[in-house]
CSV table of C-alpha atoms and ligand atoms in Angstrom, one decimal:
chain,number,residue,atom,x,y,z
A,29,MET,CA,0.0,0.0,0.0
A,30,LEU,CA,2.7,2.4,1.0
A,31,ALA,CA,4.6,1.9,-2.2
A,32,LYS,CA,1.5,2.3,-4.4
A,33,LYS,CA,0.5,5.5,-2.6
A,34,ARG,CA,3.9,7.1,-3.2
A,35,VAL,CA,3.9,6.4,-6.9
A,36,SER,CA,0.4,8.0,-7.4
A,37,LEU,CA,1.4,11.1,-5.4
A,38,ASP,CA,4.6,11.4,-7.4
A,39,LYS,CA,2.7,11.5,-10.6
A,40,GLN,CA,0.4,14.4,-9.7
A,41,PRO,CA,1.4,17.5,-11.6
A,42,GLY,CA,2.8,20.3,-9.4
A,43,ASN,CA,2.9,18.1,-6.3
A,44,SER,CA,5.6,19.2,-4.0
A,45,TYR,CA,5.9,15.7,-2.6
A,46,LYS,CA,9.5,14.6,-2.9
A,47,LYS,CA,10.6,11.1,-3.7
A,48,PRO,CA,11.1,9.2,-0.5
A,49,HIS,CA,14.6,8.9,0.8
A,50,LYS,CA,15.7,5.4,-0.2
A,51,SER,CA,16.8,4.3,3.2
A,52,PRO,CA,17.1,0.5,4.0
A,53,PHE,CA,14.0,1.0,6.1
A,54,CYS,CA,11.9,2.3,3.2
A,55,GLU,CA,13.2,-0.6,1.1
A,56,LYS,CA,12.2,-3.0,3.8
A,57,LEU,CA,8.6,-1.6,3.8
A,58,THR,CA,8.4,-1.8,0.0
A,59,ARG,CA,9.7,-5.4,-0.1
A,60,PHE,CA,7.2,-6.4,2.5
A,61,GLN,CA,4.3,-4.8,0.7
A,62,GLU,CA,5.3,-6.7,-2.5
A,63,PHE,CA,5.5,-9.9,-0.6
A,64,TYR,CA,2.1,-9.2,1.0
A,65,ASP,CA,0.4,-8.3,-2.2
A,66,GLY,CA,1.7,-11.5,-3.8
A,67,PHE,CA,0.6,-13.6,-0.9
A,68,LEU,CA,-3.0,-12.1,-1.1
A,69,SER,CA,-3.2,-12.7,-4.8
A,70,ARG,CA,-2.2,-16.3,-4.3
A,71,VAL,CA,-5.1,-16.8,-1.8
A,72,GLU,CA,-7.5,-14.8,-4.0
A,73,TYR,CA,-7.4,-11.8,-1.6
A,74,ARG,CA,-8.8,-13.7,1.4
A,75,ASN,CA,-6.3,-13.3,4.2
A,76,PRO,CA,-6.6,-16.2,6.6
A,77,TYR,CA,-4.8,-14.2,9.4
A,78,MET,CA,-6.3,-11.7,11.8
A,79,ARG,CA,-9.9,-12.4,10.8
A,80,ILE,CA,-12.5,-10.5,12.8
A,81,ILE,CA,-14.5,-12.9,14.9
A,82,ASP,CA,-16.8,-12.3,17.9
A,83,PRO,CA,-16.2,-13.5,20.6
A,84,THR,CA,-12.9,-15.4,20.0
A,85,ALA,CA,-12.6,-18.0,22.7
A,86,THR,CA,-16.0,-19.7,22.8
A,87,PRO,CA,-17.0,-23.0,21.1
A,88,SER,CA,-19.1,-21.2,18.5
A,89,VAL,CA,-18.0,-17.8,17.1
A,90,VAL,CA,-19.4,-15.4,14.5
A,91,LYS,CA,-17.8,-13.7,11.5
A,92,ASN,CA,-20.0,-11.4,9.3
A,93,GLY,CA,-23.1,-12.8,11.0
A,94,LYS,CA,-22.1,-16.4,10.2
A,95,LYS,CA,-21.7,-18.9,13.0
A,96,MET,CA,-18.6,-21.1,13.1
A,97,ILE,CA,-17.3,-24.0,15.3
A,98,MET,CA,-14.1,-22.8,17.0
A,99,LEU,CA,-11.2,-25.2,16.6
A,100,GLY,CA,-8.5,-22.5,16.8
A,101,SER,CA,-8.5,-21.2,20.4
A,102,ASN,CA,-6.2,-22.2,23.3
A,103,ASN,CA,-9.1,-21.7,25.8
A,104,TYR,CA,-8.8,-25.5,26.3
A,105,LEU,CA,-11.1,-25.9,29.3
A,106,GLY,CA,-13.4,-23.0,28.3
A,107,LEU,CA,-12.6,-21.1,31.5
A,108,SER,CA,-12.6,-17.6,29.9
A,109,ASN,CA,-16.4,-18.0,29.8
A,110,HIS,CA,-17.0,-19.9,33.0
A,111,PRO,CA,-19.6,-18.1,35.2
A,112,LEU,CA,-17.6,-18.2,38.4
A,113,VAL,CA,-14.5,-16.9,36.6
A,114,LYS,CA,-16.3,-14.0,35.0
A,115,GLU,CA,-18.0,-13.2,38.3
A,116,GLU,CA,-14.7,-13.0,40.2
A,117,ALA,CA,-13.1,-10.8,37.5
A,118,LYS,CA,-16.1,-8.4,37.7
A,119,LYS,CA,-15.9,-8.3,41.6
A,120,ALA,CA,-12.2,-7.4,41.4
A,121,ILE,CA,-13.0,-4.5,39.0
A,122,ASP,CA,-15.6,-3.2,41.5
A,123,VAL,CA,-13.1,-3.2,44.4
A,124,TYR,CA,-9.8,-2.4,42.6
A,125,GLY,CA,-10.8,-0.6,39.4
A,126,THR,CA,-9.6,-1.6,36.0
A,127,GLY,CA,-5.8,-1.3,36.2
A,128,ALA,CA,-3.0,-1.3,38.7
A,129,CYS,CA,-1.5,1.8,37.1
A,130,SER,CA,2.0,1.3,38.3
A,131,SER,CA,4.9,-1.2,38.2
A,132,ARG,CA,5.0,-4.0,40.8
A,133,ILE,CA,8.0,-2.4,42.4
A,134,CYS,CA,6.3,1.0,42.9
A,135,ALA,CA,2.6,1.1,43.7
A,136,GLY,CA,1.2,-1.8,41.7
A,137,SER,CA,1.3,-4.8,44.1
A,138,THR,CA,-2.1,-5.6,45.6
A,139,SER,CA,-2.8,-8.4,48.1
A,140,LEU,CA,-4.4,-10.3,45.1
A,141,HIS,CA,-1.0,-10.3,43.3
A,142,TYR,CA,0.7,-11.9,46.3
A,143,LYS,CA,-2.1,-14.3,46.9
A,144,LEU,CA,-1.9,-15.5,43.3
A,145,GLU,CA,1.9,-15.8,43.5
A,146,ASN,CA,1.5,-18.0,46.6
A,147,GLU,CA,-1.2,-20.2,45.0
A,148,LEU,CA,0.8,-20.6,41.8
A,149,ALA,CA,3.9,-21.7,43.6
A,150,GLU,CA,1.8,-24.3,45.4
A,151,TYR,CA,0.1,-25.4,42.1
A,152,LYS,CA,3.5,-25.9,40.4
A,153,GLY,CA,5.3,-27.3,43.5
A,154,THR,CA,7.9,-24.6,43.6
A,155,GLU,CA,9.1,-22.5,46.6
A,156,SER,CA,8.0,-19.2,45.1
A,157,ALA,CA,6.6,-17.5,42.0
A,158,LEU,CA,6.7,-14.2,40.2
A,159,LEU,CA,4.1,-12.7,37.9
A,160,PHE,CA,4.6,-11.0,34.5
A,161,PRO,CA,2.1,-9.1,32.4
A,162,THR,CA,2.3,-11.6,29.5
A,163,GLY,CA,3.6,-15.1,28.9
A,164,TYR,CA,6.0,-13.7,26.3
A,165,MET,CA,7.4,-11.3,28.9
A,166,THR,CA,7.6,-14.3,31.4
A,167,MET,CA,10.0,-16.2,29.2
A,168,MET,CA,11.9,-13.1,28.0
A,169,GLY,CA,12.2,-11.7,31.5
A,170,THR,CA,13.2,-15.0,33.2
A,171,ILE,CA,16.0,-15.8,30.7
A,172,SER,CA,17.3,-12.3,30.2
A,173,GLY,CA,17.1,-11.6,34.0
A,174,LEU,CA,19.2,-14.7,34.9
A,175,LEU,CA,21.7,-15.0,32.1
A,176,ASP,CA,24.4,-12.7,30.6
A,177,GLU,CA,27.1,-12.9,28.0
A,178,ASN,CA,29.2,-15.2,30.2
A,179,ASP,CA,26.6,-17.9,30.3
A,180,ILE,CA,25.5,-20.6,27.9
A,181,VAL,CA,21.9,-21.4,27.0
A,182,LEU,CA,20.9,-24.7,25.3
A,183,SER,CA,17.6,-24.3,23.5
A,184,ASP,CA,15.4,-26.7,21.6
A,185,GLN,CA,15.1,-25.9,17.9
A,186,LEU,CA,11.3,-25.5,18.1
A,187,ASN,CA,11.1,-23.4,21.2
A,188,HIS,CA,8.7,-20.5,21.3
A,189,ALA,CA,9.7,-17.1,20.0
A,190,SER,CA,9.5,-15.7,23.6
A,191,ILE,CA,12.4,-18.0,24.6
A,192,ILE,CA,14.4,-17.0,21.5
A,193,ASP,CA,13.9,-13.3,22.2
A,194,GLY,CA,14.8,-13.8,25.9
A,195,ILE,CA,18.1,-15.4,24.8
A,196,ARG,CA,18.8,-12.5,22.4
A,197,LEU,CA,18.1,-10.0,25.2
A,198,SER,CA,20.4,-11.9,27.6
A,199,LYS,CA,23.3,-11.9,25.1
A,200,ALA,CA,24.1,-15.5,26.4
A,201,GLN,CA,26.0,-17.8,24.1
A,202,THR,CA,23.5,-20.1,22.4
A,203,ARG,CA,23.5,-23.7,21.4
A,204,ILE,CA,20.4,-24.9,19.5
A,205,TYR,CA,19.8,-28.6,19.8
A,206,GLU,CA,17.7,-30.6,17.4
A,207,HIS,CA,14.0,-30.9,18.3
A,208,ASN,CA,13.5,-33.1,21.4
A,209,ASP,CA,16.7,-35.0,20.3
A,210,MET,CA,18.6,-36.0,23.4
A,211,LYS,CA,21.7,-37.1,21.5
A,212,SER,CA,21.9,-33.6,20.0
A,213,LEU,CA,21.4,-32.0,23.4
A,214,GLU,CA,24.2,-34.2,24.9
A,215,GLU,CA,26.5,-33.3,22.0
A,216,SER,CA,25.9,-29.6,22.7
A,217,LEU,CA,26.4,-30.1,26.4
A,218,LYS,CA,29.8,-31.8,25.7
A,219,THR,CA,31.0,-28.6,24.0
A,220,CYS,CA,30.3,-26.4,27.0
A,221,PRO,CA,33.1,-25.6,29.5
A,222,SER,CA,32.4,-27.2,32.9
A,223,ASP,CA,32.9,-23.9,34.8
A,224,VAL,CA,30.3,-21.9,32.9
A,225,ASN,CA,26.6,-21.5,33.9
A,226,LYS,CA,24.5,-23.6,31.6
A,227,LEU,CA,20.7,-23.4,31.2
A,228,ILE,CA,18.7,-25.9,29.1
A,229,VAL,CA,15.4,-24.4,28.0
A,230,THR,CA,12.5,-26.3,26.5
A,231,ASP,CA,8.8,-25.9,25.9
A,232,GLY,CA,6.8,-28.5,27.9
A,233,ILE,CA,4.3,-29.0,25.1
A,234,PHE,CA,5.5,-27.6,21.8
A,235,SER,CA,3.0,-25.0,20.6
A,236,ILE,CA,2.8,-26.0,17.0
A,237,LYS,CA,3.4,-29.7,16.8
A,238,GLY,CA,1.8,-30.4,20.2
A,239,ASP,CA,4.4,-33.0,21.2
A,240,ILE,CA,5.8,-33.4,24.7
A,241,ALA,CA,9.4,-32.6,25.7
A,242,ASN,CA,11.4,-35.5,27.0
A,243,LEU,CA,11.8,-34.0,30.5
A,244,PRO,CA,13.1,-37.1,32.3
A,245,GLU,CA,16.1,-37.3,29.9
A,246,ILE,CA,16.7,-33.6,29.9
A,247,LYS,CA,16.8,-33.6,33.7
A,248,SER,CA,19.3,-36.5,33.8
A,249,LEU,CA,21.5,-34.9,31.2
A,250,ALA,CA,21.3,-31.6,33.2
A,251,GLU,CA,22.5,-33.5,36.3
A,252,LYS,CA,25.3,-35.2,34.3
A,253,TYR,CA,26.7,-31.9,32.9
A,254,GLY,CA,25.8,-29.5,35.7
A,255,ALA,CA,23.1,-27.5,33.9
A,256,PHE,CA,20.0,-25.7,35.1
A,257,VAL,CA,16.6,-26.5,33.4
A,258,MET,CA,13.8,-24.2,32.5
A,259,VAL,CA,10.4,-25.4,31.1
A,260,ASP,CA,7.9,-23.2,29.3
A,261,ASP,CA,4.7,-25.0,30.2
A,262,ALA,CA,2.3,-22.6,28.4
A,263,HIS,CA,0.4,-25.5,26.8
A,264,GLY,CA,0.8,-28.2,29.4
A,265,SER,CA,-0.6,-26.3,32.4
A,266,GLY,CA,-4.1,-27.3,33.2
A,267,ILE,CA,-3.9,-30.0,30.6
A,268,MET,CA,-1.2,-32.6,31.4
A,269,GLY,CA,-1.0,-34.9,34.5
A,270,GLU,CA,-3.6,-36.5,36.6
A,271,LYS,CA,-4.7,-33.3,38.2
A,272,GLY,CA,-3.9,-31.1,35.2
A,273,LYS,CA,-0.9,-29.4,37.0
A,274,GLY,CA,1.2,-29.7,33.8
A,275,THR,CA,4.0,-31.5,32.1
A,276,LEU,CA,6.0,-32.0,35.3
A,277,GLU,CA,3.0,-33.8,36.9
A,278,HIS,CA,2.6,-35.9,33.7
A,279,PHE,CA,6.2,-37.2,34.3
A,280,HIS,CA,5.9,-37.2,38.1
A,281,MET,CA,8.7,-34.7,38.3
A,282,GLU,CA,7.1,-31.9,40.3
A,283,GLY,CA,9.7,-29.9,42.3
A,284,GLN,CA,12.6,-31.4,40.2
A,285,ILE,CA,12.9,-28.6,37.6
A,286,ASP,CA,14.7,-25.3,38.4
A,287,LEU,CA,12.4,-22.9,36.6
A,288,VAL,CA,8.8,-23.6,35.5
A,289,CYS,CA,7.1,-20.9,33.4
A,290,CYS,CA,3.5,-20.6,32.3
A,291,THR,CA,1.1,-18.2,30.6
A,292,PHE,CA,-2.4,-17.2,31.5
A,293,SER,CA,-3.5,-16.8,27.9
A,294,LYS,CA,-4.3,-20.5,27.3
A,295,VAL,CA,-6.1,-22.6,29.9
A,296,PHE,CA,-6.4,-19.6,32.4
A,297,GLY,CA,-8.5,-17.7,29.8
A,298,ALA,CA,-6.8,-14.4,30.5
A,299,LEU,CA,-3.4,-12.6,29.9
A,300,GLY,CA,-0.2,-12.8,31.8
A,301,GLY,CA,2.2,-15.4,33.1
A,302,PHE,CA,4.5,-16.5,35.9
A,303,VAL,CA,7.7,-18.3,36.7
A,304,GLY,CA,8.0,-20.7,39.6
A,305,ALA,CA,11.4,-21.4,41.2
A,306,LYS,CA,13.5,-21.4,44.4
A,307,LYS,CA,13.1,-18.3,46.6
A,308,GLU,CA,16.5,-16.9,45.9
A,309,ILE,CA,16.0,-17.1,42.1
A,310,ILE,CA,12.6,-15.4,42.3
A,311,ASN,CA,14.0,-12.6,44.5
A,312,PHE,CA,16.9,-12.2,42.1
A,313,LEU,CA,14.5,-11.8,39.2
A,314,ARG,CA,12.4,-9.3,41.1
A,315,PHE,CA,15.3,-6.8,41.1
A,316,ASN,CA,17.2,-7.9,37.9
A,317,SER,CA,14.6,-8.8,35.3
A,318,ARG,CA,13.9,-5.7,33.1
A,319,PRO,CA,10.7,-7.0,31.6
A,320,PHE,CA,9.4,-7.3,35.2
A,321,LEU,CA,10.8,-4.1,36.6
A,322,PHE,CA,10.1,-1.6,33.9
A,323,THR,CA,6.5,-2.4,33.0
A,324,ALA,CA,3.1,-2.0,34.7
A,325,SER,CA,1.7,-4.5,37.1
A,326,PRO,CA,-1.1,-6.8,35.6
A,327,PRO,CA,-4.6,-5.6,36.5
A,328,PRO,CA,-6.1,-7.0,39.7
A,329,SER,CA,-9.1,-8.4,37.8
A,330,VAL,CA,-6.6,-10.7,36.0
A,331,MET,CA,-5.4,-11.9,39.3
A,332,SER,CA,-8.9,-12.7,40.4
A,333,THR,CA,-9.6,-14.5,37.1
A,334,VAL,CA,-6.6,-16.8,37.5
A,335,LEU,CA,-7.4,-17.5,41.2
A,336,ALA,CA,-10.9,-18.4,40.1
A,337,CYS,CA,-9.6,-20.7,37.3
A,338,LEU,CA,-7.4,-22.5,39.9
A,339,ARG,CA,-10.5,-23.1,42.0
A,340,VAL,CA,-12.6,-24.3,39.1
A,341,MET,CA,-9.8,-26.7,37.9
A,342,LYS,CA,-9.5,-28.2,41.4
A,343,ASN,CA,-13.3,-28.5,42.0
A,344,HIS,CA,-14.3,-29.6,38.4
A,345,PRO,CA,-12.0,-32.4,37.2
A,346,GLU,CA,-14.8,-33.4,34.8
A,347,LEU,CA,-13.8,-30.5,32.6
A,348,LEU,CA,-10.4,-32.1,32.0
A,349,GLN,CA,-12.0,-35.5,31.4
A,350,LYS,CA,-14.3,-34.0,28.8
A,351,LEU,CA,-11.4,-32.2,27.1
A,352,ARG,CA,-9.5,-35.5,26.9
A,353,LYS,CA,-12.6,-37.3,25.5
A,354,ASN,CA,-13.0,-34.6,22.9
A,355,VAL,CA,-9.4,-34.7,21.9
A,356,LYS,CA,-9.4,-38.5,21.5
A,357,TYR,CA,-12.6,-38.5,19.5
A,358,LEU,CA,-11.5,-35.8,17.1
A,359,ARG,CA,-7.9,-37.2,16.7
A,360,GLU,CA,-9.1,-40.7,16.0
A,361,ASN,CA,-11.7,-39.7,13.5
A,362,LEU,CA,-9.4,-37.3,11.7
A,363,LYS,CA,-7.0,-40.3,11.5
A,364,ASN,CA,-9.8,-42.5,10.2
A,365,LEU,CA,-10.5,-40.0,7.5
A,366,LYS,CA,-6.8,-40.5,6.5
A,367,PHE,CA,-5.5,-37.0,7.3
A,368,ARG,CA,-1.8,-37.0,8.2
A,369,LEU,CA,-1.4,-36.0,11.8
A,370,PHE,CA,1.7,-35.4,13.9
A,371,PRO,CA,1.5,-37.9,16.7
A,372,THR,CA,0.4,-36.0,19.9
A,373,GLU,CA,-1.5,-36.7,23.1
A,374,THR,CA,-2.5,-33.1,23.7
A,375,PRO,CA,-5.4,-30.8,22.6
A,376,ILE,CA,-3.1,-29.5,19.8
A,377,ILE,CA,-3.8,-31.6,16.7
A,378,PRO,CA,-1.6,-30.7,13.8
A,379,ILE,CA,-2.9,-31.8,10.3
A,380,ILE,CA,0.1,-31.9,7.9
A,381,ILE,CA,-0.8,-30.4,4.5
A,382,GLY,CA,2.7,-29.8,3.2
A,383,GLU,CA,2.0,-27.0,0.7
A,384,GLU,CA,1.5,-23.4,1.8
A,385,GLU,CA,-1.3,-22.5,-0.7
A,386,LYS,CA,-3.2,-25.7,0.0
A,387,THR,CA,-2.9,-24.9,3.7
A,388,PHE,CA,-4.4,-21.5,3.2
A,389,ARG,CA,-7.1,-22.8,1.0
A,390,MET,CA,-8.0,-25.5,3.5
A,391,SER,CA,-8.5,-22.9,6.3
A,392,ILE,CA,-10.5,-20.6,4.0
A,393,GLU,CA,-12.7,-23.3,2.7
A,394,LEU,CA,-13.3,-24.7,6.2
A,395,GLU,CA,-14.3,-21.2,7.3
A,396,GLU,CA,-16.8,-21.1,4.5
A,397,GLU,CA,-18.2,-24.4,5.7
A,398,GLY,CA,-18.4,-23.0,9.3
A,399,VAL,CA,-15.2,-24.3,11.0
A,400,TYR,CA,-12.5,-22.0,12.3
A,401,VAL,CA,-8.9,-23.4,12.2
A,402,ASN,CA,-5.4,-21.8,12.0
A,403,PRO,CA,-3.1,-22.3,9.1
A,404,ILE,CA,0.6,-22.5,10.0
A,405,ILE,CA,3.3,-21.9,7.3
A,406,PRO,CA,7.0,-21.0,7.4
A,407,PRO,CA,8.6,-19.5,9.5
A,408,GLY,CA,6.2,-21.2,12.0
A,409,VAL,CA,7.2,-24.6,10.5
A,410,SER,CA,9.5,-25.8,7.8
A,411,ALA,CA,8.4,-25.4,4.1
A,412,GLU,CA,7.4,-29.0,3.6
A,413,SER,CA,5.4,-29.3,6.8
A,414,SER,CA,2.8,-26.4,6.5
A,415,LEU,CA,-0.1,-27.5,8.6
A,416,ILE,CA,-3.6,-26.8,9.9
A,417,ARG,CA,-3.4,-26.4,13.7
A,418,VAL,CA,-6.5,-27.7,15.3
A,419,SER,CA,-7.0,-27.0,19.0
A,420,VAL,CA,-9.7,-28.6,21.0
A,421,MET,CA,-11.9,-27.2,23.9
A,422,ALA,CA,-13.8,-29.1,26.6
A,423,THR,CA,-16.8,-27.0,25.9
A,424,LEU,CA,-17.3,-28.3,22.3
A,425,SER,CA,-20.4,-30.6,22.1
A,426,GLN,CA,-20.5,-34.0,20.4
A,427,LYS,CA,-22.6,-32.3,17.7
A,428,ASP,CA,-19.9,-29.6,17.2
A,429,LEU,CA,-17.3,-32.4,16.7
A,430,ASP,CA,-19.4,-34.4,14.3
A,431,THR,CA,-20.3,-31.4,12.2
A,432,ALA,CA,-16.6,-30.3,12.1
A,433,LEU,CA,-15.5,-33.8,11.1
A,434,ASP,CA,-18.1,-33.8,8.2
A,435,LYS,CA,-16.7,-30.5,7.0
A,436,PHE,CA,-13.1,-31.7,7.3
A,437,LYS,CA,-14.1,-34.7,5.1
A,438,LEU,CA,-15.8,-32.5,2.5
A,439,VAL,CA,-13.0,-30.0,2.2
A,440,GLY,CA,-10.2,-32.6,2.5
A,441,LYS,CA,-11.7,-34.5,-0.4
A,442,ARG,CA,-12.4,-31.4,-2.5
A,443,LEU,CA,-8.8,-30.3,-2.2
A,444,ARG,CA,-7.5,-33.9,-2.7
A,445,ILE,CA,-5.8,-33.9,0.7
A,446,ILE,CA,-7.5,-37.2,1.6
B,16,PMP,N1,5.3,-19.9,25.2
B,16,PMP,C1,4.5,-20.6,24.4
B,16,PMP,C2,4.9,-22.1,24.2
B,16,PMP,C3,3.4,-20.1,23.7
B,16,PMP,O1,2.7,-20.9,22.9
B,16,PMP,C4,3.1,-18.7,23.9
B,16,PMP,C5,1.9,-18.1,23.2
B,16,PMP,N2,1.7,-18.4,21.9
B,16,PMP,C6,3.9,-18.0,24.8
B,16,PMP,C7,5.0,-18.6,25.4
B,16,PMP,C8,3.6,-16.5,25.0
B,16,PMP,O2,2.5,-16.4,25.8
B,16,PMP,P1,1.5,-15.2,25.7
B,16,PMP,O3,0.8,-15.3,24.4
B,16,PMP,O4,0.6,-15.4,26.9
B,16,PMP,O5,2.3,-13.9,25.8
């Protein structure tokens, strides 16, 4: 758009508009616009990203007055719309107002913030916990707060961008190991000097492929080579383990990992995040993590929301059972339809399509048939594994699942994917 506008202004007679200064920044904008126009023409000017839907995180959503079944939200237990959760959020607004309006360190720490930190530490089996305004800032603030250029970080190839950006901010030396490959991790560990601080960082559940990190092996390699371990359990919390406490509970490893991080933007139906760790680590981060220190405290209503979610998760185990039932049903039936799936046990079901354009087309055609899914293409995945990311909610009914499966079959056959 920018580039086109400039050309037309340039052509107007007597226009005093000067040709833009050809800085690398201008060129970057032009290059992006060309790429974007090409992308839109390939998908017939229907952009599958940032579509307007209302509301976003409920089982059935609306676009342009048309109802759709939501298979693209991370609101896995449906808690963002749970009556108790909404009620508690409203009550906090009545008492505390809409925002904390200061950083935690200055005037932004309410009793709700400390109450939640205590409950989250208990939930994750850590000594202490620290809140951040987003999950992204949790990973970034934890890594950059702890590490500096003298340290080494070993990071899974498919870790979330918030981890990658935390490493960049920390300036630590980086070793990327192949995805969930313990031989590759050990090879990397062998290259690290023994007297340097080492941190192994991994997602608990990988956000695109939905697979589970090999935490028992990671832990034993960490012990062998004297490294710390950090797990980003954004997608495992509330989902994995008998009580839904996360990927550590799934492996019976609670209390055995140095740093456990999580976001509130998935199962907790809100926005924010936290890190759980030993008291000394949390205290260090309080005064050394810039993404904690130099930003505003998350609103008290978010604290109440997450406190209520913890209560609902504890008192209503049937929600997690329903989620697991829905996941099993959808995954098995997609497999029966002969879609290619990455093997997962989680509510993230990736359908491998392979070609970018076909992936867009599938998501657009599914939308036209009333099913909302997310297309994932490079750089989210490698070129040959473009995929449709299906995410499942406990609040989807049997009828929703059956209707969605019929539509997958219809579109899959039409596009010759199955
Ligand atoms: N880690 C992982 C694994 C994620 O999937 C996400 C969100 N996509 C984040 C961190 C960032 O969390 P938030 O969106 O809550 O900032």
